[in-house]
Amino acid sequence: SNMSILELFNSAFYASQLMHSSRPQQEIPRLTEWGELPNKEVPIIFHNVRYKEARTQRNPSFFNQGEVHHVVRYCVRLVEDVRDVEPR
């Protein structure tokens, strides 16, 4: 876990209830070397998505299909780009 990222969202959205988990460094792939990251030191992407929120009748939670689309695109590109990256 990246502690600075965890702390940002932990305090803003989760009332500081999240707990980090770590693996030995040699097991963590070099995902921070992914070419689409704007800042290698802080491996996070902010992407503004303008799309309508929706929800199903049986679930009170809202979701944004546009956000889902972009997250899936990033995940697919990340997996494709780092497939051959060796652990540190």
Tab-separated table of C-alpha atoms in Angstrom, residues 17-63:
chain	number	residue	atom	x	y	z
A	17	GLN	CA	-10.995	3.226	9.256
A	18	LEU	CA	-8.881	1.743	6.430
A	19	MET	CA	-5.825	-0.282	7.335
A	20	HIS	CA	-2.877	-0.809	5.011
A	21	SER	CA	-1.461	-4.166	4.115
A	22	SER	CA	1.998	-4.627	2.752
A	23	ARG	CA	3.895	-7.290	0.901
A	24	PRO	CA	7.645	-7.581	0.771
A	25	GLN	CA	9.069	-5.124	-1.762
A	26	GLN	CA	10.466	-7.895	-3.956
A	27	GLU	CA	6.913	-9.157	-4.570
A	28	ILE	CA	5.511	-5.815	-5.719
A	29	PRO	CA	5.613	-5.342	-9.504
A	30	ARG	CA	7.033	-2.102	-10.790
A	31	LEU	CA	3.610	-0.636	-11.491
A	32	THR	CA	4.911	2.823	-10.671
A	33	GLU	CA	6.929	2.620	-13.886
A	34	TRP	CA	3.736	2.478	-15.961
A	35	GLY	CA	4.020	5.045	-18.735
A	36	GLU	CA	0.556	6.542	-18.207
A	37	LEU	CA	1.182	7.703	-14.647
A	38	PRO	CA	1.576	11.485	-14.551
A	39	ASN	CA	3.740	11.313	-11.404
A	40	LYS	CA	5.795	8.212	-10.625
A	41	GLU	CA	6.242	9.250	-6.983
A	42	VAL	CA	2.480	9.327	-6.367
A	43	PRO	CA	0.952	6.539	-8.458
A	44	ILE	CA	-2.589	7.858	-8.779
A	45	ILE	CA	-4.595	9.203	-11.715
A	46	PHE	CA	-7.346	11.788	-11.405
A	47	HIS	CA	-9.645	11.626	-14.413
A	48	ASN	CA	-12.689	13.902	-14.626
A	49	VAL	CA	-15.704	12.011	-15.964
A	50	ARG	CA	-18.974	13.758	-16.780
A	51	TYR	CA	-21.721	11.186	-16.879
A	52	LYS	CA	-25.094	10.634	-15.272
A	53	GLU	CA	-25.290	8.765	-11.968
A	54	ALA	CA	-27.716	5.864	-11.802
A	55	ARG	CA	-28.971	3.259	-9.383
A	56	THR	CA	-31.008	0.116	-9.434
A	57	GLN	CA	-34.376	-0.105	-7.694
A	58	ARG	CA	-33.195	-2.736	-5.231
A	59	ASN	CA	-30.008	-0.935	-4.212
A	60	PRO	CA	-29.856	2.571	-2.716
A	61	SER	CA	-26.235	3.070	-3.850
A	62	PHE	CA	-25.497	5.210	-6.887
A	63	PHE	CA	-23.040	4.290	-9.606
